[in-house]
Amino acid sequence: MKEVYIYDALRTPRGRGRPDGSLFEVKPLRLVTTLLRALTERHGVSGDDVDDIVLGIVNPHGEQGSVLPRVAALAAGWGQRPTGLQVNRFCASGSEAVHIAAAKIASGQADMVVAGGVESMSRVPMGSDGGPWAEDIDGVIGGGYVPQGISGDIIAALDGRTREQLDAYSLCSHQRAARAVSEGRFARSIVPVRDAAGLVILDRDELIRADVGMAGLAKLKPAFERTGALGFDAMATDHYPALQGRLEHRHSAGNASGIADAAAVVLLGSRESGERLGLKPRARFMSGVIHGGDPTIMLAEPAPATRKLLARLNLTVRDIDLYEVNEAFAAVVLRFIDEMQVDPEQVNPNGGAIAMGHPLGATGAILLGTLLDELERRDARRGVVTLCAGGGMGIATAIERIQGAGA
């Protein structure tokens, strides 16, 4: 099996995923072609060098359908050679795209692959693709389905998290993200989105609130009380009898991930393919795993997935310098920290999806780029990206920085 290297990781800024967001006017195809052209401008990489483009897309229909990665290669002027594949593993889709790309390269099926994801949540709303959970009672009952917000509240209740603790984590996420922006920590990876005339539409993450405070967060109403009253609270307490009378809704719009528009790409290849183009690898892809668990609690798998990954690599938590854990809900990250017994300062040091948004299909690739940049900034060695995903799935990815690269 060949070693797999990461040569670069780029992303667009994250725009507010609503009609008043800056990227609402930008179609998802434009978001992706912006990044493909940036790879050409920065590294001379083109369609002649890339075998495949694999993108995570959680709502792969409408403007995000028709195997968008293949269309993007053609629209970006990359010619006919690169094929395309779109992947949906819910919120783990961007990471899964990276895993597929790495497997292709390691097995010799491909030499160089672009992997990542895109989601325009303002233009293609979350859940608009339907599916048996949303539209089939057999899927709801047989799959133990409750909406993700209810799952987040189950975790908070089981772990005894107070609303104040959840809000305090949210405040920390915004403060860390604001600091990262002020210090230019995202500057290397962000590619501005421009209009047809070349004018900048957005060049920074749009959702960060540097002025947020605990008092303001406390005023926000619980987001999932009404949803729970539709029968999902009853399903949750049937599944977890210990929660009877204890299931309070503590997550709000302030301590859950924001809806966002964005795209991200990671350039992966063999050592030989990089040498042909004169590229220096920034990191080595170590391994990636998926893990399945209880579909009702749904969001609890980042720690089990990470343990599975570390066991496969014969590593311990002490061998990992940094963790990027998707901030789907504050309780998810707090549970990970407790389960893995890691220093909170090692987790999401530049904020996360609570502050900057969670563009579903793109987030895994965004986190990989954020992790790589921070490993280089700290001159650290290894990092892990992990996300929860619908249906009780978790994913984890480990990378090792090439000493002396980047920064």
mmCIF file with all atom_site columns, C-alpha atoms in Angstrom, residues 78-220:
data_model
loop_
_atom_site.group_PDB
_atom_site.id
_atom_site.type_symbol
_atom_site.label_atom_id
_atom_site.label_alt_id
_atom_site.label_comp_id
_atom_site.label_asym_id
_atom_site.label_entity_id
_atom_site.label_seq_id
_atom_site.pdbx_PDB_ins_code
_atom_site.Cartn_x
_atom_site.Cartn_y
_atom_site.Cartn_z
_atom_site.occupancy
_atom_site.B_iso_or_equiv
_atom_site.pdbx_formal_charge
_atom_site.auth_seq_id
_atom_site.auth_comp_id
_atom_site.auth_asym_id
_atom_site.auth_atom_id
_atom_site.pdbx_PDB_model_num
ATOM 1   C CA . TRP A 1 78  ? -10.039 21.275 -15.815 1.00 0.00 ? 78  TRP A CA 1
ATOM 2   C CA . GLY A 1 79  ? -10.941 19.347 -18.953 1.00 0.00 ? 79  GLY A CA 1
ATOM 3   C CA . GLN A 1 80  ? -12.424 15.906 -19.338 1.00 0.00 ? 80  GLN A CA 1
ATOM 4   C CA . ARG A 1 81  ? -9.967  13.739 -17.420 1.00 0.00 ? 81  ARG A CA 1
ATOM 5   C CA . PRO A 1 82  ? -11.061 14.126 -13.748 1.00 0.00 ? 82  PRO A CA 1
ATOM 6   C CA . THR A 1 83  ? -14.109 12.051 -12.885 1.00 0.00 ? 83  THR A CA 1
ATOM 7   C CA . GLY A 1 84  ? -16.489 12.935 -10.057 1.00 0.00 ? 84  GLY A CA 1
ATOM 8   C CA . LEU A 1 85  ? -18.195 11.284 -7.113  1.00 0.00 ? 85  LEU A CA 1
ATOM 9   C CA . GLN A 1 86  ? -20.615 12.737 -4.572  1.00 0.00 ? 86  GLN A CA 1
ATOM 10  C CA . VAL A 1 87  ? -20.856 11.154 -1.133  1.00 0.00 ? 87  VAL A CA 1
ATOM 11  C CA . ASN A 1 88  ? -23.510 11.374 1.584   1.00 0.00 ? 88  ASN A CA 1
ATOM 12  C CA . ARG A 1 89  ? -22.743 10.155 5.084   1.00 0.00 ? 89  ARG A CA 1
ATOM 13  C CA . PHE A 1 90  ? -24.664 12.995 6.683   1.00 0.00 ? 90  PHE A CA 1
ATOM 14  C CA . CYS A 1 91  ? -22.374 15.320 8.649   1.00 0.00 ? 91  CYS A CA 1
ATOM 15  C CA . ALA A 1 92  ? -19.422 12.951 8.160   1.00 0.00 ? 92  ALA A CA 1
ATOM 16  C CA . SER A 1 93  ? -19.577 13.361 4.368   1.00 0.00 ? 93  SER A CA 1
ATOM 17  C CA . GLY A 1 94  ? -16.586 15.679 3.963   1.00 0.00 ? 94  GLY A CA 1
ATOM 18  C CA . SER A 1 95  ? -14.380 13.371 6.023   1.00 0.00 ? 95  SER A CA 1
ATOM 19  C CA . GLU A 1 96  ? -15.700 10.310 4.204   1.00 0.00 ? 96  GLU A CA 1
ATOM 20  C CA . ALA A 1 97  ? -14.745 11.926 0.894   1.00 0.00 ? 97  ALA A CA 1
ATOM 21  C CA . VAL A 1 98  ? -11.177 12.279 2.204   1.00 0.00 ? 98  VAL A CA 1
ATOM 22  C CA . HIS A 1 99  ? -11.172 8.628  3.334   1.00 0.00 ? 99  HIS A CA 1
ATOM 23  C CA . ILE A 1 100 ? -12.323 7.446  -0.104  1.00 0.00 ? 100 ILE A CA 1
ATOM 24  C CA . ALA A 1 101 ? -9.662  9.536  -1.815  1.00 0.00 ? 101 ALA A CA 1
ATOM 25  C CA . ALA A 1 102 ? -6.967  8.187  0.504   1.00 0.00 ? 102 ALA A CA 1
ATOM 26  C CA . ALA A 1 103 ? -8.084  4.596  -0.109  1.00 0.00 ? 103 ALA A CA 1
ATOM 27  C CA . LYS A 1 104 ? -7.935  5.103  -3.871  1.00 0.00 ? 104 LYS A CA 1
ATOM 28  C CA . ILE A 1 105 ? -4.394  6.446  -3.673  1.00 0.00 ? 105 ILE A CA 1
ATOM 29  C CA . ALA A 1 106 ? -3.153  3.879  -1.150  1.00 0.00 ? 106 ALA A CA 1
ATOM 30  C CA . SER A 1 107 ? -4.469  0.999  -3.262  1.00 0.00 ? 107 SER A CA 1
ATOM 31  C CA . GLY A 1 108 ? -3.041  2.328  -6.505  1.00 0.00 ? 108 GLY A CA 1
ATOM 32  C CA . GLN A 1 109 ? -6.417  3.116  -8.070  1.00 0.00 ? 109 GLN A CA 1
ATOM 33  C CA . ALA A 1 110 ? -5.460  6.789  -8.348  1.00 0.00 ? 110 ALA A CA 1
ATOM 34  C CA . ASP A 1 111 ? -2.365  8.962  -8.050  1.00 0.00 ? 111 ASP A CA 1
ATOM 35  C CA . MET A 1 112 ? -3.912  12.298 -7.087  1.00 0.00 ? 112 MET A CA 1
ATOM 36  C CA . VAL A 1 113 ? -7.441  13.076 -5.891  1.00 0.00 ? 113 VAL A CA 1
ATOM 37  C CA . VAL A 1 114 ? -9.246  16.220 -4.777  1.00 0.00 ? 114 VAL A CA 1
ATOM 38  C CA . ALA A 1 115 ? -11.586 15.481 -1.868  1.00 0.00 ? 115 ALA A CA 1
ATOM 39  C CA . GLY A 1 116 ? -13.804 17.680 0.246   1.00 0.00 ? 116 GLY A CA 1
ATOM 40  C CA . GLY A 1 117 ? -17.381 18.858 0.228   1.00 0.00 ? 117 GLY A CA 1
ATOM 41  C CA . VAL A 1 118 ? -19.882 21.596 -0.426  1.00 0.00 ? 118 VAL A CA 1
ATOM 42  C CA . GLU A 1 119 ? -23.188 22.632 1.059   1.00 0.00 ? 119 GLU A CA 1
ATOM 43  C CA . SER A 1 120 ? -25.236 25.703 0.203   1.00 0.00 ? 120 SER A CA 1
ATOM 44  C CA . MET A 1 121 ? -27.747 25.495 3.017   1.00 0.00 ? 121 MET A CA 1
ATOM 45  C CA . SER A 1 122 ? -29.352 28.799 2.064   1.00 0.00 ? 122 SER A CA 1
ATOM 46  C CA . ARG A 1 123 ? -30.149 27.573 -1.447  1.00 0.00 ? 123 ARG A CA 1
ATOM 47  C CA . VAL A 1 124 ? -30.681 23.839 -0.796  1.00 0.00 ? 124 VAL A CA 1
ATOM 48  C CA . PRO A 1 125 ? -32.202 23.662 2.703   1.00 0.00 ? 125 PRO A CA 1
ATOM 49  C CA . MET A 1 126 ? -31.281 20.948 5.187   1.00 0.00 ? 126 MET A CA 1
ATOM 50  C CA . GLY A 1 127 ? -33.653 17.986 4.912   1.00 0.00 ? 127 GLY A CA 1
ATOM 51  C CA . SER A 1 128 ? -35.015 19.038 1.542   1.00 0.00 ? 128 SER A CA 1
ATOM 52  C CA . ASP A 1 129 ? -34.055 15.668 0.060   1.00 0.00 ? 129 ASP A CA 1
ATOM 53  C CA . GLY A 1 130 ? -36.611 13.941 2.303   1.00 0.00 ? 130 GLY A CA 1
ATOM 54  C CA . GLY A 1 131 ? -35.833 10.314 3.060   1.00 0.00 ? 131 GLY A CA 1
ATOM 55  C CA . PRO A 1 132 ? -37.384 7.528  5.132   1.00 0.00 ? 132 PRO A CA 1
ATOM 56  C CA . TRP A 1 133 ? -36.632 9.140  8.495   1.00 0.00 ? 133 TRP A CA 1
ATOM 57  C CA . ALA A 1 134 ? -38.513 12.267 7.586   1.00 0.00 ? 134 ALA A CA 1
ATOM 58  C CA . GLU A 1 135 ? -41.268 10.717 5.476   1.00 0.00 ? 135 GLU A CA 1
ATOM 59  C CA . ASP A 1 136 ? -41.836 7.068  6.475   1.00 0.00 ? 136 ASP A CA 1
ATOM 60  C CA . ILE A 1 137 ? -43.201 5.968  9.844   1.00 0.00 ? 137 ILE A CA 1
ATOM 61  C CA . ASP A 1 138 ? -41.354 2.661  9.461   1.00 0.00 ? 138 ASP A CA 1
ATOM 62  C CA . GLY A 1 139 ? -38.113 4.628  9.250   1.00 0.00 ? 139 GLY A CA 1
ATOM 63  C CA . VAL A 1 140 ? -38.982 6.695  12.295  1.00 0.00 ? 140 VAL A CA 1
ATOM 64  C CA . ILE A 1 141 ? -40.008 3.800  14.535  1.00 0.00 ? 141 ILE A CA 1
ATOM 65  C CA . GLY A 1 142 ? -37.700 1.095  13.185  1.00 0.00 ? 142 GLY A CA 1
ATOM 66  C CA . GLY A 1 143 ? -34.721 3.439  13.124  1.00 0.00 ? 143 GLY A CA 1
ATOM 67  C CA . GLY A 1 144 ? -35.292 4.841  16.604  1.00 0.00 ? 144 GLY A CA 1
ATOM 68  C CA . TYR A 1 145 ? -35.299 8.271  15.006  1.00 0.00 ? 145 TYR A CA 1
ATOM 69  C CA . VAL A 1 146 ? -35.494 11.556 16.840  1.00 0.00 ? 146 VAL A CA 1
ATOM 70  C CA . PRO A 1 147 ? -34.293 14.876 15.380  1.00 0.00 ? 147 PRO A CA 1
ATOM 71  C CA . GLN A 1 148 ? -30.673 15.727 16.065  1.00 0.00 ? 148 GLN A CA 1
ATOM 72  C CA . GLY A 1 149 ? -31.569 18.580 18.402  1.00 0.00 ? 149 GLY A CA 1
ATOM 73  C CA . ILE A 1 150 ? -33.455 16.150 20.627  1.00 0.00 ? 150 ILE A CA 1
ATOM 74  C CA . SER A 1 151 ? -30.397 13.884 20.577  1.00 0.00 ? 151 SER A CA 1
ATOM 75  C CA . GLY A 1 152 ? -28.231 16.778 21.690  1.00 0.00 ? 152 GLY A CA 1
ATOM 76  C CA . ASP A 1 153 ? -30.601 17.454 24.558  1.00 0.00 ? 153 ASP A CA 1
ATOM 77  C CA . ILE A 1 154 ? -30.570 13.745 25.509  1.00 0.00 ? 154 ILE A CA 1
ATOM 78  C CA . ILE A 1 155 ? -26.784 13.848 25.776  1.00 0.00 ? 155 ILE A CA 1
ATOM 79  C CA . ALA A 1 156 ? -26.923 17.022 27.865  1.00 0.00 ? 156 ALA A CA 1
ATOM 80  C CA . ALA A 1 157 ? -29.481 15.451 30.219  1.00 0.00 ? 157 ALA A CA 1
ATOM 81  C CA . LEU A 1 158 ? -27.642 12.145 30.550  1.00 0.00 ? 158 LEU A CA 1
ATOM 82  C CA . ASP A 1 159 ? -24.392 13.962 31.293  1.00 0.00 ? 159 ASP A CA 1
ATOM 83  C CA . GLY A 1 160 ? -25.999 16.422 33.692  1.00 0.00 ? 160 GLY A CA 1
ATOM 84  C CA . ARG A 1 161 ? -25.038 19.488 31.659  1.00 0.00 ? 161 ARG A CA 1
ATOM 85  C CA . THR A 1 162 ? -26.613 22.750 32.735  1.00 0.00 ? 162 THR A CA 1
ATOM 86  C CA . ARG A 1 163 ? -27.707 25.428 30.297  1.00 0.00 ? 163 ARG A CA 1
ATOM 87  C CA . GLU A 1 164 ? -24.984 27.645 31.747  1.00 0.00 ? 164 GLU A CA 1
ATOM 88  C CA . GLN A 1 165 ? -22.291 25.061 30.929  1.00 0.00 ? 165 GLN A CA 1
ATOM 89  C CA . LEU A 1 166 ? -23.519 24.751 27.351  1.00 0.00 ? 166 LEU A CA 1
ATOM 90  C CA . ASP A 1 167 ? -23.611 28.524 26.919  1.00 0.00 ? 167 ASP A CA 1
ATOM 91  C CA . ALA A 1 168 ? -20.145 28.872 28.442  1.00 0.00 ? 168 ALA A CA 1
ATOM 92  C CA . TYR A 1 169 ? -18.780 26.464 25.838  1.00 0.00 ? 169 TYR A CA 1
ATOM 93  C CA . SER A 1 170 ? -20.511 28.468 23.110  1.00 0.00 ? 170 SER A CA 1
ATOM 94  C CA . LEU A 1 171 ? -18.962 31.696 24.390  1.00 0.00 ? 171 LEU A CA 1
ATOM 95  C CA . CYS A 1 172 ? -15.534 30.046 24.327  1.00 0.00 ? 172 CYS A CA 1
ATOM 96  C CA . SER A 1 173 ? -16.053 28.947 20.717  1.00 0.00 ? 173 SER A CA 1
ATOM 97  C CA . HIS A 1 174 ? -16.867 32.497 19.600  1.00 0.00 ? 174 HIS A CA 1
ATOM 98  C CA . GLN A 1 175 ? -13.961 33.977 21.548  1.00 0.00 ? 175 GLN A CA 1
ATOM 99  C CA . ARG A 1 176 ? -11.503 31.476 20.115  1.00 0.00 ? 176 ARG A CA 1
ATOM 100 C CA . ALA A 1 177 ? -12.777 32.013 16.563  1.00 0.00 ? 177 ALA A CA 1
ATOM 101 C CA . ALA A 1 178 ? -12.615 35.803 16.905  1.00 0.00 ? 178 ALA A CA 1
ATOM 102 C CA . ARG A 1 179 ? -9.039  35.548 18.196  1.00 0.00 ? 179 ARG A CA 1
ATOM 103 C CA . ALA A 1 180 ? -8.087  33.224 15.328  1.00 0.00 ? 180 ALA A CA 1
ATOM 104 C CA . VAL A 1 181 ? -9.421  35.708 12.785  1.00 0.00 ? 181 VAL A CA 1
ATOM 105 C CA . SER A 1 182 ? -7.679  38.665 14.420  1.00 0.00 ? 182 SER A CA 1
ATOM 106 C CA . GLU A 1 183 ? -4.389  36.760 14.379  1.00 0.00 ? 183 GLU A CA 1
ATOM 107 C CA . GLY A 1 184 ? -4.817  35.629 10.757  1.00 0.00 ? 184 GLY A CA 1
ATOM 108 C CA . ARG A 1 185 ? -4.861  31.925 11.578  1.00 0.00 ? 185 ARG A CA 1
ATOM 109 C CA . PHE A 1 186 ? -7.313  31.100 8.761   1.00 0.00 ? 186 PHE A CA 1
ATOM 110 C CA . ALA A 1 187 ? -5.691  33.360 6.167   1.00 0.00 ? 187 ALA A CA 1
ATOM 111 C CA . ARG A 1 188 ? -3.666  30.651 4.440   1.00 0.00 ? 188 ARG A CA 1
ATOM 112 C CA . SER A 1 189 ? -6.634  28.395 3.765   1.00 0.00 ? 189 SER A CA 1
ATOM 113 C CA . ILE A 1 190 ? -9.476  30.794 2.944   1.00 0.00 ? 190 ILE A CA 1
ATOM 114 C CA . VAL A 1 191 ? -10.093 31.596 -0.715  1.00 0.00 ? 191 VAL A CA 1
ATOM 115 C CA . PRO A 1 192 ? -12.367 34.643 -1.174  1.00 0.00 ? 192 PRO A CA 1
ATOM 116 C CA . VAL A 1 193 ? -15.582 34.157 -3.139  1.00 0.00 ? 193 VAL A CA 1
ATOM 117 C CA . ARG A 1 194 ? -15.967 36.667 -5.979  1.00 0.00 ? 194 ARG A CA 1
ATOM 118 C CA . ASP A 1 195 ? -18.713 37.624 -8.377  1.00 0.00 ? 195 ASP A CA 1
ATOM 119 C CA . ALA A 1 196 ? -18.500 37.437 -12.171 1.00 0.00 ? 196 ALA A CA 1
ATOM 120 C CA . ALA A 1 197 ? -16.788 40.834 -12.254 1.00 0.00 ? 197 ALA A CA 1
ATOM 121 C CA . GLY A 1 198 ? -14.111 39.720 -9.831  1.00 0.00 ? 198 GLY A CA 1
ATOM 122 C CA . LEU A 1 199 ? -15.417 41.742 -6.887  1.00 0.00 ? 199 LEU A CA 1
ATOM 123 C CA . VAL A 1 200 ? -15.187 40.086 -3.485  1.00 0.00 ? 200 VAL A CA 1
ATOM 124 C CA . ILE A 1 201 ? -18.504 38.807 -2.141  1.00 0.00 ? 201 ILE A CA 1
ATOM 125 C CA . LEU A 1 202 ? -17.113 37.275 1.050   1.00 0.00 ? 202 LEU A CA 1
ATOM 126 C CA . ASP A 1 203 ? -13.573 36.800 2.351   1.00 0.00 ? 203 ASP A CA 1
ATOM 127 C CA . ARG A 1 204 ? -14.170 35.947 6.041   1.00 0.00 ? 204 ARG A CA 1
ATOM 128 C CA . ASP A 1 205 ? -16.343 33.661 8.129   1.00 0.00 ? 205 ASP A CA 1
ATOM 129 C CA . GLU A 1 206 ? -19.607 35.492 8.542   1.00 0.00 ? 206 GLU A CA 1
ATOM 130 C CA . LEU A 1 207 ? -21.229 33.945 11.621  1.00 0.00 ? 207 LEU A CA 1
ATOM 131 C CA . ILE A 1 208 ? -18.647 34.782 14.310  1.00 0.00 ? 208 ILE A CA 1
ATOM 132 C CA . ARG A 1 209 ? -19.971 37.019 17.082  1.00 0.00 ? 209 ARG A CA 1
ATOM 133 C CA . ALA A 1 210 ? -17.048 38.653 18.859  1.00 0.00 ? 210 ALA A CA 1
ATOM 134 C CA . ASP A 1 211 ? -19.514 40.596 21.026  1.00 0.00 ? 211 ASP A CA 1
ATOM 135 C CA . VAL A 1 212 ? -21.483 37.606 22.307  1.00 0.00 ? 212 VAL A CA 1
ATOM 136 C CA . GLY A 1 213 ? -21.879 37.311 26.073  1.00 0.00 ? 213 GLY A CA 1
ATOM 137 C CA . MET A 1 214 ? -23.387 34.958 28.615  1.00 0.00 ? 214 MET A CA 1
ATOM 138 C CA . ALA A 1 215 ? -26.332 37.269 29.285  1.00 0.00 ? 215 ALA A CA 1
ATOM 139 C CA . GLY A 1 216 ? -27.298 37.351 25.630  1.00 0.00 ? 216 GLY A CA 1
ATOM 140 C CA . LEU A 1 217 ? -26.937 33.596 25.247  1.00 0.00 ? 217 LEU A CA 1
ATOM 141 C CA . ALA A 1 218 ? -29.110 32.990 28.309  1.00 0.00 ? 218 ALA A CA 1
ATOM 142 C CA . LYS A 1 219 ? -31.987 34.961 26.750  1.00 0.00 ? 219 LYS A CA 1
ATOM 143 C CA . LEU A 1 220 ? -32.282 32.567 23.802  1.00 0.00 ? 220 LEU A CA 1
#
